[in-house]
Amino acid sequence: MQLSVRAKLFLVSLGLIVAVGGASFIYLEVELRRWLEELVERNLEQLAHGARETFLATPGLQDPEAIDRLAHRLGEASATRISVIDTQGRLLGDSSLDPKGLQHADNHAHRPEIEEAMKGGTGRARRYSTTVGSEMLYVALPYVHGPDKGVVRVAMPLRVVDEAIVRLRVLLVVAGMVGLAIAVLMSLLASHLLSRTLRKLVGNARAVAEGAGHRVDVVSTDELGRLAGSFNQMADTLQGTLATLAVERGRFQTVLESMSEAVVTLDSNQKVTLMNRAFRNLLQLESSPEGRPLTEVVPAPELHKLLEQGTTGAEELTLGDGNAARQLLAHAQPLASHDGTVIVMLDVTETRRLENVRKDFVANVSHELRTPVSIIRANAETLLDGGLEDPVRARSFVEALHRHSERLSRIITDLLDLSRMESGRYKLDLKAVAVKGAVAKSVEAVQAKLTERKLQVLVEADPELEVRADPKALEHVLLNLLDNAVKYSPDGGQLLVRARPLSSEVRIEVEDRGAGIPAEHRARIFERFYRVDSGRARDMGGTGLGLAIVKHLVDSMSGKVGVDPAEPKGSIFWFTLPTIPGRHKRAAA
Ligand code: ADP
């Protein structure tokens, strides 16, 4: 059974009152009885002396009837039983017996108090009197009246004492009840006061537990006061600890959120407990994944392997498939408390792609260089092995040497250009450039080839049309496209360079009437070393890097490139470049 502090205090004080009351009741009753009996005995003794004196002073007491009468008178006056006994033990007079009874009364010689008095002392006795029907106290004194001797005995029923005790009991019970009522009230008050402080303490403890951070203002110096003091100290320490924890947590959150790596913590059931922004961004999560199994949030088969290990480890995960597939490098580390895991993930898709590009690039470069180098070497060897002796053959070998070393040089120049662009050393100076002017310069640069191939170039561009570009880069782009158009056009054909404004950009097109580019190659044509017909392209002195350079330059000037088929045949290579804000509004409309 659950008892409140108040009830316990009340029960304890009730027990105390009952115990003290009971003990004092027993003690008082015993003591009072003893004292009252002593008092009665002393009184009785005095009465006995008085009775003896009266008896001795009364003349004419030889007559037994006179003795009896006197005994009756004395008995009535003192409200006791007065008996007079002679030396033989016969009753001469008795205040509680009538003459008949007196005659038939027992011999009293052997009553202890009579025997004692006969010997000359004061006889005392206490016993139950069948005559009176109650416990009696007897005091007997000897007397000598002339020749007559005998004993005067005074007796009193102890009922008086019993009555006094009964009254005492009643008084004690009443006093006890009053005391009990007062004590109950007092203990209620005390327990109320005590429990009020305790209730306050409990209330504040609850507030502290709920984080409201209260202190208890108890001013007393008793145990409760000290408890309140300790409580306040505890609350202060708790608040201090909480503040430190909050600072630590804030710091931890900031570090976690500012990390570029995705971090996620799991509980022992591999369910997500905590994650950072990088994790949400990496997985493009819309809802919070907290409480969900990580394998469900990150559906990569390799993740199971990593989590099953349960130890520190790393695994590369593949998310999705095809072009949208992403590579994630995941590191798992069990928590120090052994009830979870921290997983750090890094998107390595781009790194892996670049690694592949680099590998392919090295392979392609080696392959591209090997052909001219081996041709140069073979021709030089032929010349050395006697080819020089035949001037006609020697010339053709030297021409081949020249052609291939030029090709080698072009490849190297293009490669250097690309690498300069990619490393960021090729600084673009973006400004307003007149498209028509740039086109004219590039046409001029290929003029010799145009004349040689009897080709015509038609330029359709508004002389005022400007784009935001680097002039050199724009010319480089146009030159590469024109160069290709010249290379892949039949002799005596026509080329078209067109520039037209769109809403916020300008589209520049270079069109030829060549063989065109089959649809399946169009998407890859801007990759390095990609050629539609590699043999033919190489023969034409192409490096396979021209369009890669075009794409790179246009990209870095915030434009787009592409190729469309021309009608009835040929290709349209196009690129866009941003216009200068505030110009060509009329054209755009
Ligand atoms: P190359 O130096 O070999 O011309 P490019 O990167 O400039 O290298 O071009 C890549 C490939 O695209 C060429 O090998 C060729 O197959 C194709 N190509 C480029 N321009 C044209 C064009 N105007 N007409 C047809 N094919 C073209």
PDB file of N, CA, C and O in Angstrom, residues 271-305:
ATOM      1  N   LYS A 271      19.074   1.258 -38.574  1.00  0.00           N
ATOM      2  CA  LYS A 271      18.089   2.282 -38.960  1.00  0.00           C
ATOM      3  C   LYS A 271      18.725   3.651 -38.759  1.00  0.00           C
ATOM      4  O   LYS A 271      19.514   3.846 -37.823  1.00  0.00           O
ATOM      5  N   VAL A 272      18.335   4.587 -39.613  1.00  0.00           N
ATOM      6  CA  VAL A 272      18.944   5.927 -39.593  1.00  0.00           C
ATOM      7  C   VAL A 272      18.558   6.675 -38.319  1.00  0.00           C
ATOM      8  O   VAL A 272      17.387   6.724 -37.949  1.00  0.00           O
ATOM      9  N   THR A 273      19.580   7.212 -37.624  1.00  0.00           N
ATOM     10  CA  THR A 273      19.287   7.999 -36.429  1.00  0.00           C
ATOM     11  C   THR A 273      19.647   9.464 -36.622  1.00  0.00           C
ATOM     12  O   THR A 273      19.036  10.330 -36.028  1.00  0.00           O
ATOM     13  N   LEU A 274      20.652   9.722 -37.433  1.00  0.00           N
ATOM     14  CA  LEU A 274      21.115  11.106 -37.588  1.00  0.00           C
ATOM     15  C   LEU A 274      21.766  11.246 -38.962  1.00  0.00           C
ATOM     16  O   LEU A 274      22.381  10.304 -39.451  1.00  0.00           O
ATOM     17  N   MET A 275      21.602  12.418 -39.586  1.00  0.00           N
ATOM     18  CA  MET A 275      22.280  12.598 -40.868  1.00  0.00           C
ATOM     19  C   MET A 275      22.563  14.084 -41.067  1.00  0.00           C
ATOM     20  O   MET A 275      22.007  14.916 -40.357  1.00  0.00           O
ATOM     21  N   ASN A 276      23.406  14.418 -41.996  1.00  0.00           N
ATOM     22  CA  ASN A 276      23.683  15.833 -42.261  1.00  0.00           C
ATOM     23  C   ASN A 276      23.108  16.256 -43.611  1.00  0.00           C
ATOM     24  O   ASN A 276      22.530  15.447 -44.340  1.00  0.00           O
ATOM     25  N   ARG A 277      23.257  17.564 -43.887  1.00  0.00           N
ATOM     26  CA  ARG A 277      22.654  18.105 -45.099  1.00  0.00           C
ATOM     27  C   ARG A 277      23.259  17.449 -46.341  1.00  0.00           C
ATOM     28  O   ARG A 277      22.544  17.114 -47.286  1.00  0.00           O
ATOM     29  N   ALA A 278      24.593  17.215 -46.285  1.00  0.00           N
ATOM     30  CA  ALA A 278      25.256  16.620 -47.444  1.00  0.00           C
ATOM     31  C   ALA A 278      24.635  15.269 -47.791  1.00  0.00           C
ATOM     32  O   ALA A 278      24.483  14.932 -48.964  1.00  0.00           O
ATOM     33  N   PHE A 279      24.229  14.518 -46.749  1.00  0.00           N
ATOM     34  CA  PHE A 279      23.607  13.213 -46.982  1.00  0.00           C
ATOM     35  C   PHE A 279      22.255  13.387 -47.687  1.00  0.00           C
ATOM     36  O   PHE A 279      21.948  12.699 -48.657  1.00  0.00           O
ATOM     37  N   ARG A 280      21.464  14.362 -47.165  1.00  0.00           N
ATOM     38  CA  ARG A 280      20.147  14.598 -47.779  1.00  0.00           C
ATOM     39  C   ARG A 280      20.317  15.052 -49.225  1.00  0.00           C
ATOM     40  O   ARG A 280      19.574  14.615 -50.103  1.00  0.00           O
ATOM     41  N   ASN A 281      21.318  15.919 -49.454  1.00  0.00           N
ATOM     42  CA  ASN A 281      21.536  16.408 -50.817  1.00  0.00           C
ATOM     43  C   ASN A 281      22.000  15.291 -51.731  1.00  0.00           C
ATOM     44  O   ASN A 281      21.544  15.151 -52.858  1.00  0.00           O
ATOM     45  N   LEU A 282      22.929  14.473 -51.196  1.00  0.00           N
ATOM     46  CA  LEU A 282      23.505  13.395 -52.001  1.00  0.00           C
ATOM     47  C   LEU A 282      22.415  12.461 -52.506  1.00  0.00           C
ATOM     48  O   LEU A 282      22.429  12.031 -53.654  1.00  0.00           O
ATOM     49  N   LEU A 283      21.456  12.149 -51.628  1.00  0.00           N
ATOM     50  CA  LEU A 283      20.427  11.188 -52.007  1.00  0.00           C
ATOM     51  C   LEU A 283      19.137  11.872 -52.450  1.00  0.00           C
ATOM     52  O   LEU A 283      18.142  11.205 -52.707  1.00  0.00           O
ATOM     53  N   GLN A 284      19.195  13.209 -52.534  1.00  0.00           N
ATOM     54  CA  GLN A 284      18.028  14.007 -52.934  1.00  0.00           C
ATOM     55  C   GLN A 284      16.781  13.567 -52.182  1.00  0.00           C
ATOM     56  O   GLN A 284      15.749  13.220 -52.772  1.00  0.00           O
ATOM     57  N   LEU A 285      16.896  13.538 -50.848  1.00  0.00           N
ATOM     58  CA  LEU A 285      15.793  13.069 -50.015  1.00  0.00           C
ATOM     59  C   LEU A 285      14.805  14.199 -49.800  1.00  0.00           C
ATOM     60  O   LEU A 285      15.197  15.334 -49.545  1.00  0.00           O
ATOM     61  N   GLU A 286      13.532  13.862 -49.913  1.00  0.00           N
ATOM     62  CA  GLU A 286      12.519  14.883 -49.650  1.00  0.00           C
ATOM     63  C   GLU A 286      11.977  14.729 -48.250  1.00  0.00           C
ATOM     64  O   GLU A 286      11.850  15.686 -47.499  1.00  0.00           O
ATOM     65  N   SER A 287      11.688  13.450 -47.857  1.00  0.00           N
ATOM     66  CA  SER A 287      11.203  13.247 -46.488  1.00  0.00           C
ATOM     67  C   SER A 287      12.383  12.826 -45.623  1.00  0.00           C
ATOM     68  O   SER A 287      13.410  12.403 -46.141  1.00  0.00           O
ATOM     69  N   SER A 288      12.188  12.946 -44.313  1.00  0.00           N
ATOM     70  CA  SER A 288      13.265  12.583 -43.398  1.00  0.00           C
ATOM     71  C   SER A 288      13.387  11.067 -43.326  1.00  0.00           C
ATOM     72  O   SER A 288      12.390  10.371 -43.122  1.00  0.00           O
ATOM     73  N   PRO A 289      14.592  10.531 -43.513  1.00  0.00           N
ATOM     74  CA  PRO A 289      14.730   9.073 -43.492  1.00  0.00           C
ATOM     75  C   PRO A 289      14.919   8.526 -42.078  1.00  0.00           C
ATOM     76  O   PRO A 289      15.166   7.349 -41.907  1.00  0.00           O
ATOM     77  N   GLU A 290      14.807   9.366 -41.067  1.00  0.00           N
ATOM     78  CA  GLU A 290      15.058   8.905 -39.699  1.00  0.00           C
ATOM     79  C   GLU A 290      14.129   7.758 -39.342  1.00  0.00           C
ATOM     80  O   GLU A 290      12.930   7.836 -39.583  1.00  0.00           O
ATOM     81  N   GLY A 291      14.722   6.706 -38.762  1.00  0.00           N
ATOM     82  CA  GLY A 291      13.937   5.553 -38.341  1.00  0.00           C
ATOM     83  C   GLY A 291      13.782   4.504 -39.430  1.00  0.00           C
ATOM     84  O   GLY A 291      13.298   3.422 -39.177  1.00  0.00           O
ATOM     85  N   ARG A 292      14.191   4.851 -40.666  1.00  0.00           N
ATOM     86  CA  ARG A 292      14.078   3.858 -41.745  1.00  0.00           C
ATOM     87  C   ARG A 292      15.397   3.115 -41.911  1.00  0.00           C
ATOM     88  O   ARG A 292      16.464   3.683 -41.642  1.00  0.00           O
ATOM     89  N   PRO A 293      15.375   1.843 -42.345  1.00  0.00           N
ATOM     90  CA  PRO A 293      16.637   1.132 -42.549  1.00  0.00           C
ATOM     91  C   PRO A 293      17.445   1.804 -43.657  1.00  0.00           C
ATOM     92  O   PRO A 293      16.859   2.233 -44.660  1.00  0.00           O
ATOM     93  N   LEU A 294      18.758   1.886 -43.472  1.00  0.00           N
ATOM     94  CA  LEU A 294      19.598   2.589 -44.454  1.00  0.00           C
ATOM     95  C   LEU A 294      19.542   1.901 -45.816  1.00  0.00           C
ATOM     96  O   LEU A 294      19.554   2.553 -46.850  1.00  0.00           O
ATOM     97  N   THR A 295      19.426   0.555 -45.776  1.00  0.00           N
ATOM     98  CA  THR A 295      19.418  -0.177 -47.045  1.00  0.00           C
ATOM     99  C   THR A 295      18.203   0.195 -47.891  1.00  0.00           C
ATOM    100  O   THR A 295      18.201   0.011 -49.102  1.00  0.00           O
ATOM    101  N   GLU A 296      17.162   0.725 -47.206  1.00  0.00           N
ATOM    102  CA  GLU A 296      15.959   1.139 -47.926  1.00  0.00           C
ATOM    103  C   GLU A 296      16.171   2.560 -48.480  1.00  0.00           C
ATOM    104  O   GLU A 296      15.727   2.871 -49.587  1.00  0.00           O
ATOM    105  N   VAL A 297      16.885   3.388 -47.712  1.00  0.00           N
ATOM    106  CA  VAL A 297      17.141   4.772 -48.126  1.00  0.00           C
ATOM    107  C   VAL A 297      18.184   4.792 -49.252  1.00  0.00           C
ATOM    108  O   VAL A 297      18.075   5.564 -50.195  1.00  0.00           O
ATOM    109  N   VAL A 298      19.190   3.920 -49.124  1.00  0.00           N
ATOM    110  CA  VAL A 298      20.253   3.848 -50.135  1.00  0.00           C
ATOM    111  C   VAL A 298      20.181   2.453 -50.772  1.00  0.00           C
ATOM    112  O   VAL A 298      20.766   1.500 -50.261  1.00  0.00           O
ATOM    113  N   PRO A 299      19.413   2.305 -51.862  1.00  0.00           N
ATOM    114  CA  PRO A 299      19.234   0.956 -52.411  1.00  0.00           C
ATOM    115  C   PRO A 299      20.424   0.499 -53.263  1.00  0.00           C
ATOM    116  O   PRO A 299      20.333   0.414 -54.479  1.00  0.00           O
ATOM    117  N   ALA A 300      21.537   0.242 -52.591  1.00  0.00           N
ATOM    118  CA  ALA A 300      22.717  -0.258 -53.305  1.00  0.00           C
ATOM    119  C   ALA A 300      23.071  -1.618 -52.731  1.00  0.00           C
ATOM    120  O   ALA A 300      23.200  -1.754 -51.521  1.00  0.00           O
ATOM    121  N   PRO A 301      23.188  -2.652 -53.608  1.00  0.00           N
ATOM    122  CA  PRO A 301      23.439  -4.009 -53.105  1.00  0.00           C
ATOM    123  C   PRO A 301      24.724  -4.126 -52.282  1.00  0.00           C
ATOM    124  O   PRO A 301      24.787  -4.902 -51.323  1.00  0.00           O
ATOM    125  N   GLU A 302      25.735  -3.319 -52.629  1.00  0.00           N
ATOM    126  CA  GLU A 302      27.025  -3.426 -51.921  1.00  0.00           C
ATOM    127  C   GLU A 302      26.914  -2.979 -50.468  1.00  0.00           C
ATOM    128  O   GLU A 302      27.754  -3.325 -49.638  1.00  0.00           O
ATOM    129  N   LEU A 303      25.857  -2.202 -50.158  1.00  0.00           N
ATOM    130  CA  LEU A 303      25.705  -1.662 -48.807  1.00  0.00           C
ATOM    131  C   LEU A 303      25.489  -2.785 -47.788  1.00  0.00           C
ATOM    132  O   LEU A 303      26.012  -2.746 -46.683  1.00  0.00           O
ATOM    133  N   HIS A 304      24.747  -3.827 -48.197  1.00  0.00           N
ATOM    134  CA  HIS A 304      24.479  -4.954 -47.295  1.00  0.00           C
ATOM    135  C   HIS A 304      25.787  -5.559 -46.836  1.00  0.00           C
ATOM    136  O   HIS A 304      25.969  -5.851 -45.665  1.00  0.00           O
ATOM    137  N   LYS A 305      26.692  -5.719 -47.792  1.00  0.00           N
ATOM    138  CA  LYS A 305      27.991  -6.335 -47.503  1.00  0.00           C
ATOM    139  C   LYS A 305      28.736  -5.499 -46.465  1.00  0.00           C
ATOM    140  O   LYS A 305      29.257  -6.018 -45.482  1.00  0.00           O
TER     141      LYS A 305
END
